[in-house]
Short mmCIF file of C-alpha atoms and ligand atoms in Angstrom, two decimals:
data_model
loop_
_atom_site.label_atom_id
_atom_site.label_comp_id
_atom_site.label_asym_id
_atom_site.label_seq_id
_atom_site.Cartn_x
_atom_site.Cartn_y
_atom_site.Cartn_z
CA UNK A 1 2.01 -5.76 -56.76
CA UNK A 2 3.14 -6.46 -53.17
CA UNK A 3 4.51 -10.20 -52.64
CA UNK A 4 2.91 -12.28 -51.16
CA UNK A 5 3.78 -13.32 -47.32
CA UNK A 6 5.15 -17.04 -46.56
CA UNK A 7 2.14 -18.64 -44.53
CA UNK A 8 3.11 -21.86 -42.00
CA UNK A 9 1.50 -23.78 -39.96
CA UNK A 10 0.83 -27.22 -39.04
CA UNK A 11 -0.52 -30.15 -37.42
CA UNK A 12 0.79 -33.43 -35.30
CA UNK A 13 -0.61 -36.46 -37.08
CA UNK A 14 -1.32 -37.79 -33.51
CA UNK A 15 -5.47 -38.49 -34.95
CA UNK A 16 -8.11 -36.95 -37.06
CA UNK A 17 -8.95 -32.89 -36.88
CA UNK A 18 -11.20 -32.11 -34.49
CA UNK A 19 -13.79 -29.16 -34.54
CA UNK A 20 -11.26 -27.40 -32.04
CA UNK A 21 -8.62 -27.11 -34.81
CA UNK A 22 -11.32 -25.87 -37.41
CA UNK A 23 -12.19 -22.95 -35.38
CA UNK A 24 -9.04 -22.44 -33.46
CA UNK A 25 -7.38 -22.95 -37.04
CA UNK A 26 -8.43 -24.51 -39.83
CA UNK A 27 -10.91 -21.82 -40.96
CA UNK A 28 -8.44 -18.97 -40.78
CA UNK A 29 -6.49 -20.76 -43.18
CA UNK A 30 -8.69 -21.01 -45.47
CA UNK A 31 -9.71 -17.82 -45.85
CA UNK A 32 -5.85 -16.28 -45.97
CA UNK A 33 -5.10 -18.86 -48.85
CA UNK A 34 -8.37 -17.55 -50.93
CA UNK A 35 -7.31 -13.92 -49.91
CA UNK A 36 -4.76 -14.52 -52.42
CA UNK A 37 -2.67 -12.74 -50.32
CA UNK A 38 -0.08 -15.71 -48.99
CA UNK A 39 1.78 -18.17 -50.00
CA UNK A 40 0.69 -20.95 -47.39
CA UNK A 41 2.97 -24.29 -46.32
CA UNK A 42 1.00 -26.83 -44.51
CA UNK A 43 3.27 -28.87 -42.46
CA UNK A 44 2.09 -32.47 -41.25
CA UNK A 45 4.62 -32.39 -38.03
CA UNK A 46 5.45 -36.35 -37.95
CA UNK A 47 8.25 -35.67 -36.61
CA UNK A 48 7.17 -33.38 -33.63
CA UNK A 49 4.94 -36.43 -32.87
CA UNK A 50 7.35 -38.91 -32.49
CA UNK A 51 8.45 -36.98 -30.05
CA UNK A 52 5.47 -38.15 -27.70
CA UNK A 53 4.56 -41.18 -29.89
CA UNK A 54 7.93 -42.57 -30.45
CA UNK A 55 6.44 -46.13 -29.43
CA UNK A 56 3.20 -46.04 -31.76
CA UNK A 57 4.66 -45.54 -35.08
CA UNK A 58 1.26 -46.76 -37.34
CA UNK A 59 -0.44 -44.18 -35.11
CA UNK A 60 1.63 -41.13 -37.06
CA UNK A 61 1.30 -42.89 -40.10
CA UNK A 62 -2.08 -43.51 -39.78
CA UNK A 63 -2.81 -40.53 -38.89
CA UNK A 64 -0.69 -38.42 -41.98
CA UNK A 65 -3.80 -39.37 -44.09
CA UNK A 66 -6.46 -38.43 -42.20
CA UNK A 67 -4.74 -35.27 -41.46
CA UNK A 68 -4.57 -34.69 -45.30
CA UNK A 69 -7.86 -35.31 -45.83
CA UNK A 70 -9.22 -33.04 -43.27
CA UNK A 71 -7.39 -30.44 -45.16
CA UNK A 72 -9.00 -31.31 -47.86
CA UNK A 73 -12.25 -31.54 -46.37
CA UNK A 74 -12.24 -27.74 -45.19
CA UNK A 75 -11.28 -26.34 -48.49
CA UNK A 76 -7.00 -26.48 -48.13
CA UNK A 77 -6.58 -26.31 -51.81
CA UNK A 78 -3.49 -28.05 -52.64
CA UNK A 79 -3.18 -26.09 -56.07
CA UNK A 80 -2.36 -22.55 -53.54
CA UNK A 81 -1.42 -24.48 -50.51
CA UNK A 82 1.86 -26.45 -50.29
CA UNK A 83 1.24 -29.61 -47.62
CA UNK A 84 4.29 -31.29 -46.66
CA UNK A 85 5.66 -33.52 -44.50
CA UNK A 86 7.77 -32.72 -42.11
CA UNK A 87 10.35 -35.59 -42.11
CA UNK A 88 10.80 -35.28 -45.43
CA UNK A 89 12.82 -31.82 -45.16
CA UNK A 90 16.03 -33.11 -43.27
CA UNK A 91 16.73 -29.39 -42.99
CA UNK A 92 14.89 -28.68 -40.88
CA UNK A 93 16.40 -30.82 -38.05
CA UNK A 94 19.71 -29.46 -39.13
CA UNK A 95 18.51 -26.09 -38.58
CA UNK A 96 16.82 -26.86 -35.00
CA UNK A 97 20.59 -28.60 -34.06
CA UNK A 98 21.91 -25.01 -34.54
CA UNK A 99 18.96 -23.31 -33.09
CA UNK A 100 19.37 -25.78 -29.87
CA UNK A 101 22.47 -23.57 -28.96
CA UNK A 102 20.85 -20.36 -29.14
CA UNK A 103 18.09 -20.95 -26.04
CA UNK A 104 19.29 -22.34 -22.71
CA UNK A 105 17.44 -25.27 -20.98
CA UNK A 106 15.70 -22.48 -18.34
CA UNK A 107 14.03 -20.67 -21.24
CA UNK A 108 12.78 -23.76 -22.78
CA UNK A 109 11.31 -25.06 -19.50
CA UNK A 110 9.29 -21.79 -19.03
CA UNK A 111 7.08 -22.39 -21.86
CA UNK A 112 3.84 -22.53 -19.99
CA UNK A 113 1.94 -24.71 -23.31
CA UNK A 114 4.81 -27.59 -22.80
CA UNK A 115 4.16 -27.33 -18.82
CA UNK A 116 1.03 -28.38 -18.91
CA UNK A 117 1.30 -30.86 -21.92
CA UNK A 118 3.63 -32.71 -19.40
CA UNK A 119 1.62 -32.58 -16.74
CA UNK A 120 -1.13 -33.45 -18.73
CA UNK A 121 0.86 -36.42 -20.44
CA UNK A 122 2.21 -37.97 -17.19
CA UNK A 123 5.56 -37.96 -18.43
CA UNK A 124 6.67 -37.60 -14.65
CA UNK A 125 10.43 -37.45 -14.47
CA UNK A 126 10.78 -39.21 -17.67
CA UNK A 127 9.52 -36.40 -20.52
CA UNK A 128 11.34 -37.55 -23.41
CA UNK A 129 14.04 -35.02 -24.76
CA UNK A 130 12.78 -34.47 -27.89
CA UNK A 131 9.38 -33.38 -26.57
CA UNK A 132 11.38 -31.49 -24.32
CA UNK A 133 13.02 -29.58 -26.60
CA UNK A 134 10.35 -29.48 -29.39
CA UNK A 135 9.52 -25.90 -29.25
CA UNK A 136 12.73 -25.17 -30.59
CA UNK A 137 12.54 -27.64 -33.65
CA UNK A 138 8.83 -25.76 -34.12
CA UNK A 139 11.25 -22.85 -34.31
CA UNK A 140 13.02 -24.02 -37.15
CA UNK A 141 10.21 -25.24 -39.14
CA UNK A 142 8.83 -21.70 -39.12
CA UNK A 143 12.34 -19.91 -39.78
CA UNK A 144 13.18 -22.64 -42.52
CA UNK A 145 10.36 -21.68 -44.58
CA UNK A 146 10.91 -18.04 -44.00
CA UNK A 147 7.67 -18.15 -42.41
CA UNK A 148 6.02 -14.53 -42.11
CA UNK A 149 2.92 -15.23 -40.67
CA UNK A 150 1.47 -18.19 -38.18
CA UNK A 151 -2.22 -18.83 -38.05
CA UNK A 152 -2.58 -21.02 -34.92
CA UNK A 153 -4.50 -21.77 -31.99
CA UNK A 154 -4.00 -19.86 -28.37
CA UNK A 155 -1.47 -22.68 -26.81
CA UNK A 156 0.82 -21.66 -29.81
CA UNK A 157 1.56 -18.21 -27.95
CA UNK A 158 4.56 -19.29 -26.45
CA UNK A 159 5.85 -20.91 -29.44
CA UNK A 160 5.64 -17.77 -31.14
CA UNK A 161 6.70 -15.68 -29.04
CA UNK A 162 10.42 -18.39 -28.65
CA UNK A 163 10.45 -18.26 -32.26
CA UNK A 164 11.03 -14.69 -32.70
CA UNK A 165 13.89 -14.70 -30.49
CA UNK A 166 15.65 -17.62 -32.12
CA UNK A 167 15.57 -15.72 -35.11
CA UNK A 168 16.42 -12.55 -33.49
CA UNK A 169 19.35 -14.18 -31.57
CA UNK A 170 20.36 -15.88 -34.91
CA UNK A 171 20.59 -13.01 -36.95
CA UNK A 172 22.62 -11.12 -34.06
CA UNK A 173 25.07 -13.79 -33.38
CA UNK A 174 25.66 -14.63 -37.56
CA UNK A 175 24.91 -10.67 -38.33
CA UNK A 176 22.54 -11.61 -40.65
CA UNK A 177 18.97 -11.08 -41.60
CA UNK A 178 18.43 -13.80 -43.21
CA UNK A 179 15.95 -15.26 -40.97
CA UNK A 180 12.61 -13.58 -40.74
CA UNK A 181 10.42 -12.70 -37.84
CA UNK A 182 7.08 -14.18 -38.10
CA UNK A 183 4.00 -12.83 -36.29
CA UNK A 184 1.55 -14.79 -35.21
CA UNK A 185 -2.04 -14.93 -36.00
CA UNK A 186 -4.38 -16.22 -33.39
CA UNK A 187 -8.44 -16.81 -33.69
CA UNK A 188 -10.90 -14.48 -31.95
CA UNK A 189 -11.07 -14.14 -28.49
CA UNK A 190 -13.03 -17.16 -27.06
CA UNK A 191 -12.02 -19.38 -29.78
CA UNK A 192 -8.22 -19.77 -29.49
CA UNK A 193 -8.62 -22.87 -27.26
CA UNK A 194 -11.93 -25.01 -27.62
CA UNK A 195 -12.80 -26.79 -24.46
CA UNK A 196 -13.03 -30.75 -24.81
CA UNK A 197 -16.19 -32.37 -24.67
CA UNK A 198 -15.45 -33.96 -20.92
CA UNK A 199 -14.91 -29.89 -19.87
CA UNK A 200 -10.97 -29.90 -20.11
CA UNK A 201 -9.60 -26.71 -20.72
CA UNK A 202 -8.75 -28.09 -24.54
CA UNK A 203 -9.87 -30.17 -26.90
CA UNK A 204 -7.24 -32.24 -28.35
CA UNK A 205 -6.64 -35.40 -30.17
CA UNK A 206 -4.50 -37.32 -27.85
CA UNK A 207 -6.90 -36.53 -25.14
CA UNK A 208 -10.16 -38.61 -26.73
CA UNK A 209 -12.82 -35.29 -25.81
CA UNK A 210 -12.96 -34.34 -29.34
CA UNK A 211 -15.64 -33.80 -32.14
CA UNK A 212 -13.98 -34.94 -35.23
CA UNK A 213 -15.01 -33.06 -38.42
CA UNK A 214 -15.22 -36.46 -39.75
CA UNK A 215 -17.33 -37.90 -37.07
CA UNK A 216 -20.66 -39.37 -38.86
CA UNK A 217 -24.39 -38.01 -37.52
CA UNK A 218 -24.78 -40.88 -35.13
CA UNK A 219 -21.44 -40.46 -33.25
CA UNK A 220 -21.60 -36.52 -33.13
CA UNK A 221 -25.47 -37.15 -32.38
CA UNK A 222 -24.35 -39.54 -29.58
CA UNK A 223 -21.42 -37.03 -28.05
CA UNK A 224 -23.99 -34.29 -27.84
CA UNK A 225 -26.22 -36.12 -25.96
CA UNK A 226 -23.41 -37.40 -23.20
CA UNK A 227 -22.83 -33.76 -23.07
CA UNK A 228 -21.78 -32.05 -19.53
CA UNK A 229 -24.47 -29.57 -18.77
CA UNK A 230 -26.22 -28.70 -15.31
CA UNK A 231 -25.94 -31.52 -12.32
CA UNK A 232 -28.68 -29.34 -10.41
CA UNK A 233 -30.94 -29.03 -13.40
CA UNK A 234 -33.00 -32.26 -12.49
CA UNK A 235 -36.41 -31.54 -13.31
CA UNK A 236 -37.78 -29.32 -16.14
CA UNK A 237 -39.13 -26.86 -14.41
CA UNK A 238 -35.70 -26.14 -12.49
CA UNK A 239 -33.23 -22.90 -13.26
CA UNK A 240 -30.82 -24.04 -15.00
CA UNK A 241 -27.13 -23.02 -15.18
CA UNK A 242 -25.46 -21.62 -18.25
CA UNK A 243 -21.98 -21.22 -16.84
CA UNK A 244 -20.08 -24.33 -16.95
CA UNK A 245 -22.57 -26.03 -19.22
CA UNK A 246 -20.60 -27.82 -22.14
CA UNK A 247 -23.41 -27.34 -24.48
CA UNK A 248 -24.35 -23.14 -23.84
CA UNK A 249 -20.24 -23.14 -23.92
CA UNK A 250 -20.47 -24.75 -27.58
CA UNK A 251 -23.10 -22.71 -29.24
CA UNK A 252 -21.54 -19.62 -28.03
CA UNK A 253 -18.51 -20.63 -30.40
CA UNK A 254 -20.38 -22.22 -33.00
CA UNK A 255 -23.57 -20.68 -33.48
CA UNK A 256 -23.89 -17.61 -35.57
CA UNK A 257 -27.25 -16.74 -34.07
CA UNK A 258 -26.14 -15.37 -30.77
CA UNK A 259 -29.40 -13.33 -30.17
CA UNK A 260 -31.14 -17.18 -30.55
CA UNK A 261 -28.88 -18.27 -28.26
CA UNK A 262 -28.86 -15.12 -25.90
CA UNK A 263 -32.82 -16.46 -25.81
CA UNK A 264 -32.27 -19.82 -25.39
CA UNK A 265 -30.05 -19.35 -22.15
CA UNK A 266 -32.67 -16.67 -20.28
CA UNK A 267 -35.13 -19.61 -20.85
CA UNK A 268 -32.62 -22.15 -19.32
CA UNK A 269 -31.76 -20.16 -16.04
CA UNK A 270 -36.05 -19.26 -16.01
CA UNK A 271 -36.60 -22.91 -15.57
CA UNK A 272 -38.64 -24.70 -18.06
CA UNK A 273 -36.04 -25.89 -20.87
CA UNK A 274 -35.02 -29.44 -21.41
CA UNK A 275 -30.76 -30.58 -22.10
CA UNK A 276 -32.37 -32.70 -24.87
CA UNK A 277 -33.91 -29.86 -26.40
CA UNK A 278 -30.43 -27.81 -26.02
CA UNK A 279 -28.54 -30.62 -27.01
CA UNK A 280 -30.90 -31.37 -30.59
CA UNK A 281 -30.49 -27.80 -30.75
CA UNK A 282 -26.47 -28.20 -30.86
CA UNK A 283 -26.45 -30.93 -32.73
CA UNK A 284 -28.24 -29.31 -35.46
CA UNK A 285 -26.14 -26.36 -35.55
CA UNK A 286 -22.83 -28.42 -35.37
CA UNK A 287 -24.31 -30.72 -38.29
CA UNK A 288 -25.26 -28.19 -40.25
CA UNK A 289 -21.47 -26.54 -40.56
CA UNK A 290 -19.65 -30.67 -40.38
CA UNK A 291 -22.04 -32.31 -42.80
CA UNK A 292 -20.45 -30.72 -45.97
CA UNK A 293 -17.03 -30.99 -44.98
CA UNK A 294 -18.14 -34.82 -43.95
CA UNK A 295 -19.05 -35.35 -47.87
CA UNK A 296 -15.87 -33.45 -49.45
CA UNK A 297 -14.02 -35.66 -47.17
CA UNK A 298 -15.43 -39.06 -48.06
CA UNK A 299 -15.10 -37.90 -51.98
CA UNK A 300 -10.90 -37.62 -50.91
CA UNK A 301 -10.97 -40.70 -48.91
CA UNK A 302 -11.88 -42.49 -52.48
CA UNK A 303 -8.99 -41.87 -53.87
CA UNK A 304 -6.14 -42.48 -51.13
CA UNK A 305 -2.93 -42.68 -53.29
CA UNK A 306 -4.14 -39.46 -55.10
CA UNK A 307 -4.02 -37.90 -51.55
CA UNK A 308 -0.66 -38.98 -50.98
CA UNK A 309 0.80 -37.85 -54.08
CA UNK A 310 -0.26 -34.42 -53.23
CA UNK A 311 1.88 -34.64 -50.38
CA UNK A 312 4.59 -36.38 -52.01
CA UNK A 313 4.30 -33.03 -54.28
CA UNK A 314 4.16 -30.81 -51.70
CA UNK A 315 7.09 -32.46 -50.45
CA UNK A 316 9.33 -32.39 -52.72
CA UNK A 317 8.73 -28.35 -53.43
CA UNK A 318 9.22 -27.76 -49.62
CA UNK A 319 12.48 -29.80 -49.84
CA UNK A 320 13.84 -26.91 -52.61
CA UNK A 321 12.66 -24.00 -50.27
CA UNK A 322 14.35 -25.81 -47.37
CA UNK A 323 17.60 -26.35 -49.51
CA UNK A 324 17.75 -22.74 -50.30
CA UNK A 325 17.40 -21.18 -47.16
CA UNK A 326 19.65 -23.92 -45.13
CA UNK A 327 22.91 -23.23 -47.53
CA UNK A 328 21.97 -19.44 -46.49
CA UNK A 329 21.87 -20.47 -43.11
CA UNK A 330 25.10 -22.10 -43.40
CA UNK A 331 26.58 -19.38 -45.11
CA UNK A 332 25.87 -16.99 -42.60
CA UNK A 333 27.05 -19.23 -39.75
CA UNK A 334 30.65 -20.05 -42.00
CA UNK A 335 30.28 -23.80 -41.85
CA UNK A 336 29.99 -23.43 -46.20
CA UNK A 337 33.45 -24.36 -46.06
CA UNK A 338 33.86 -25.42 -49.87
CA UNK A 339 32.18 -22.66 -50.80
P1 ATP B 401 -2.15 -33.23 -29.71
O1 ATP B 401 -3.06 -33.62 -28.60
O2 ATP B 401 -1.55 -34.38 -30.42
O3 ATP B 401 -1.15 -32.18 -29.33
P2 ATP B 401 -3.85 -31.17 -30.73
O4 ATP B 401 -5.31 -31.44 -30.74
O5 ATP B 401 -3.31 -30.30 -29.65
O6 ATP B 401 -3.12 -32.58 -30.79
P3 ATP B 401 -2.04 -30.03 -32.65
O7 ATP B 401 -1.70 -30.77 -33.88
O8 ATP B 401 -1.07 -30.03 -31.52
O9 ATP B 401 -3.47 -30.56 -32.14
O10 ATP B 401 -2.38 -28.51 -32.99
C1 ATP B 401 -2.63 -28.07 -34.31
C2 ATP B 401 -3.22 -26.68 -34.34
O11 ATP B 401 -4.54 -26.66 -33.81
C3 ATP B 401 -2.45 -25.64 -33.53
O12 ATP B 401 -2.47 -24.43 -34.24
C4 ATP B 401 -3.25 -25.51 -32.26
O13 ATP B 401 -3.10 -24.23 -31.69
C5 ATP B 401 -4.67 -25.71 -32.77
N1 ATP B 401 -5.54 -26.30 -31.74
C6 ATP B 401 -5.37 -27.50 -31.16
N2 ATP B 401 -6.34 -27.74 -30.26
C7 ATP B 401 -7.15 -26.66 -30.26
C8 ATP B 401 -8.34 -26.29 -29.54
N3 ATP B 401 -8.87 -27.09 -28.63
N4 ATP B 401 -8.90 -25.09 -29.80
C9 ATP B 401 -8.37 -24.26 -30.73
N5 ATP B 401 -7.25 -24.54 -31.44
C10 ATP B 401 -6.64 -25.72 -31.22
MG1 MG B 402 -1.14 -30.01 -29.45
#
């Protein structure tokens, strides 16, 4: 039998899981942890959102739970799937301290993802250090954990890609190999990067466009219908545009029916198809894949301290791994001076 490859990945508790991450993420997950074929972490990345959060603590701990539970919701199965949290492996910020001197300040400000998550976030000329510099710690939770493969979404590229050449530029400098390479794993095309619901280029939590997969009919009922689609589609009768239009953008990713939808959009541009009728449409076909994970997640959300002790769990096996490969790491770099 072939071992099994080291799976990690992760989320910021910055809010709930959004439909975004199930695609982009979530579902590949699933399906490599019942492949049998990995042995997945799941890291809850408190840490990395301090580094843009460091004033709203109850928001990251707020937020650790729900996180869980989404997990939870979509099938993470906490019997294969270790789900930890990151602050509770010091390790791994004593690995990105060592990993800080391996990258110099110009490399780290090329990474296109944290360009526009600063523009995005307004920092201005006051981006915080650590959110700076977080790429690098994302480095070392992937390298800690021996991490072999990444399933993530499409902003993730350049994290991956800085990764690899930490590790490669660690194992050089030490002349070690110790430290393993991971590859990442990325959705299909079209569905490494959802689009929010206002049309940003990205759904995300901290920017409030998101379809949570705990969102109840009446608030994903009400998001669909304040749904961008055509400004010049006015009357019925009217071409409509298909391009642009929030809702035709959706069912391409979430609809498995693509001739229906193929269909649906030559009747749009002929003129003669309502947004209501598009949007019930959507609606349906987004309630149809949420409404399950909905009820698994309301059975979790019963039982709160049961979720947390899986964590705790999780936690404390991570903590071992950690251990382990940190003394290597120390090893390697001769600071083991006692032996
Ligand atoms: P934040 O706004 O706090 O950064 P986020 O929504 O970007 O939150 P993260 O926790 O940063 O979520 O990302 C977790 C995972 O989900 C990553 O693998 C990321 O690539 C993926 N992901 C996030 N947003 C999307 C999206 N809109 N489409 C596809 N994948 C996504
Ligand atoms: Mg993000």
């Amino acid at each position: 039998m072939t071992e099994k490859k080291v799976l990690l990945t992760g989320d910021r508790p910055t809010g709930k899981l959004h439909i975004g991450h199930y695609v982009g993420s979530l579902k590949n997950r699933v399906d490599m942890q019942n492949s049998g074929q990995y042995d997945p972490y799941i890291m809850v990345a408190d840490k990395q959102a301090f580094t843009d959060n460091a004033r709203n603590p109850e928001k990251i701990q707020n937020s650790l739970l729900e996180v869980v539970l989404d997990y939870l919701a979509v099938g993470i199965d906490p019997a294969k799937t270790t789900i930890f949290v990151q602050s509770a492996v010091p390790e791994l910020s004593e690995l990105t301290e060592y990993f800080l001197n391996l990258v110099s300040v110009a490399r780290v400000q090329r990474n296109p993802t944290v360009k526009a998550e600063i523009q995005q976030k307004g920092f201005g000329e006051s981006i915080p250090t650590g959110f700076f510099i977080y790429p690098v710690s994302q480095a070392a939770d992937i390298a800690l954990f021996k991490g072999q493969v990444v399933p993530v979404g499409d902003d993730q590229k350049p994290m991956l890609e800085q990764t690899r050449e930490l590790v490669r530029t660690f194992n050089r400098y030490y002349n070690t190999d110790i430290l393993v390479e991971p590859e990442g794993i990325f959705p299909p095309e079209g569905q490494g990067r959802i689009p929010g619901l206002d049309g940003n280029a990205k759904m995300s939590k901290s920017l409030g466009n998101a379809i949570y997969l705990s969102d109840d009919e009446d608030t994903l009922w009400a998001k669909v219908k304040s749904m961008y689609t055509d400004p010049t589609h006015i009357r019925l009768a009217d071409p409509g545009h298909v391009e642009g239009n929030m809702v035709f953008t959706y069912l391409d990713i979430f609809d498995e029916d693509k001739a229906y939808v193929a269909d649906l959009k030559a009747q749009y541009e002929a003129g003669g198809l309502g947004d209501m009728k598009i949007k019930k449409y959507l609606f349906e076909v987004l309630n149809q894949e949420l409404a399950p994970i909905r009820e698994r997640r309301a059975q979790f959300a019963a039982d709160k301290s049961a979720v947390l002790d899986i964590v705790k769990t999780g936690s404390e096996k991570a903590r071992i791994v950690g251990q382990q490969t940190m003394a290597e790491v120390r090893h390697a770099m001769g600071v083991d001076y006692w032996g």
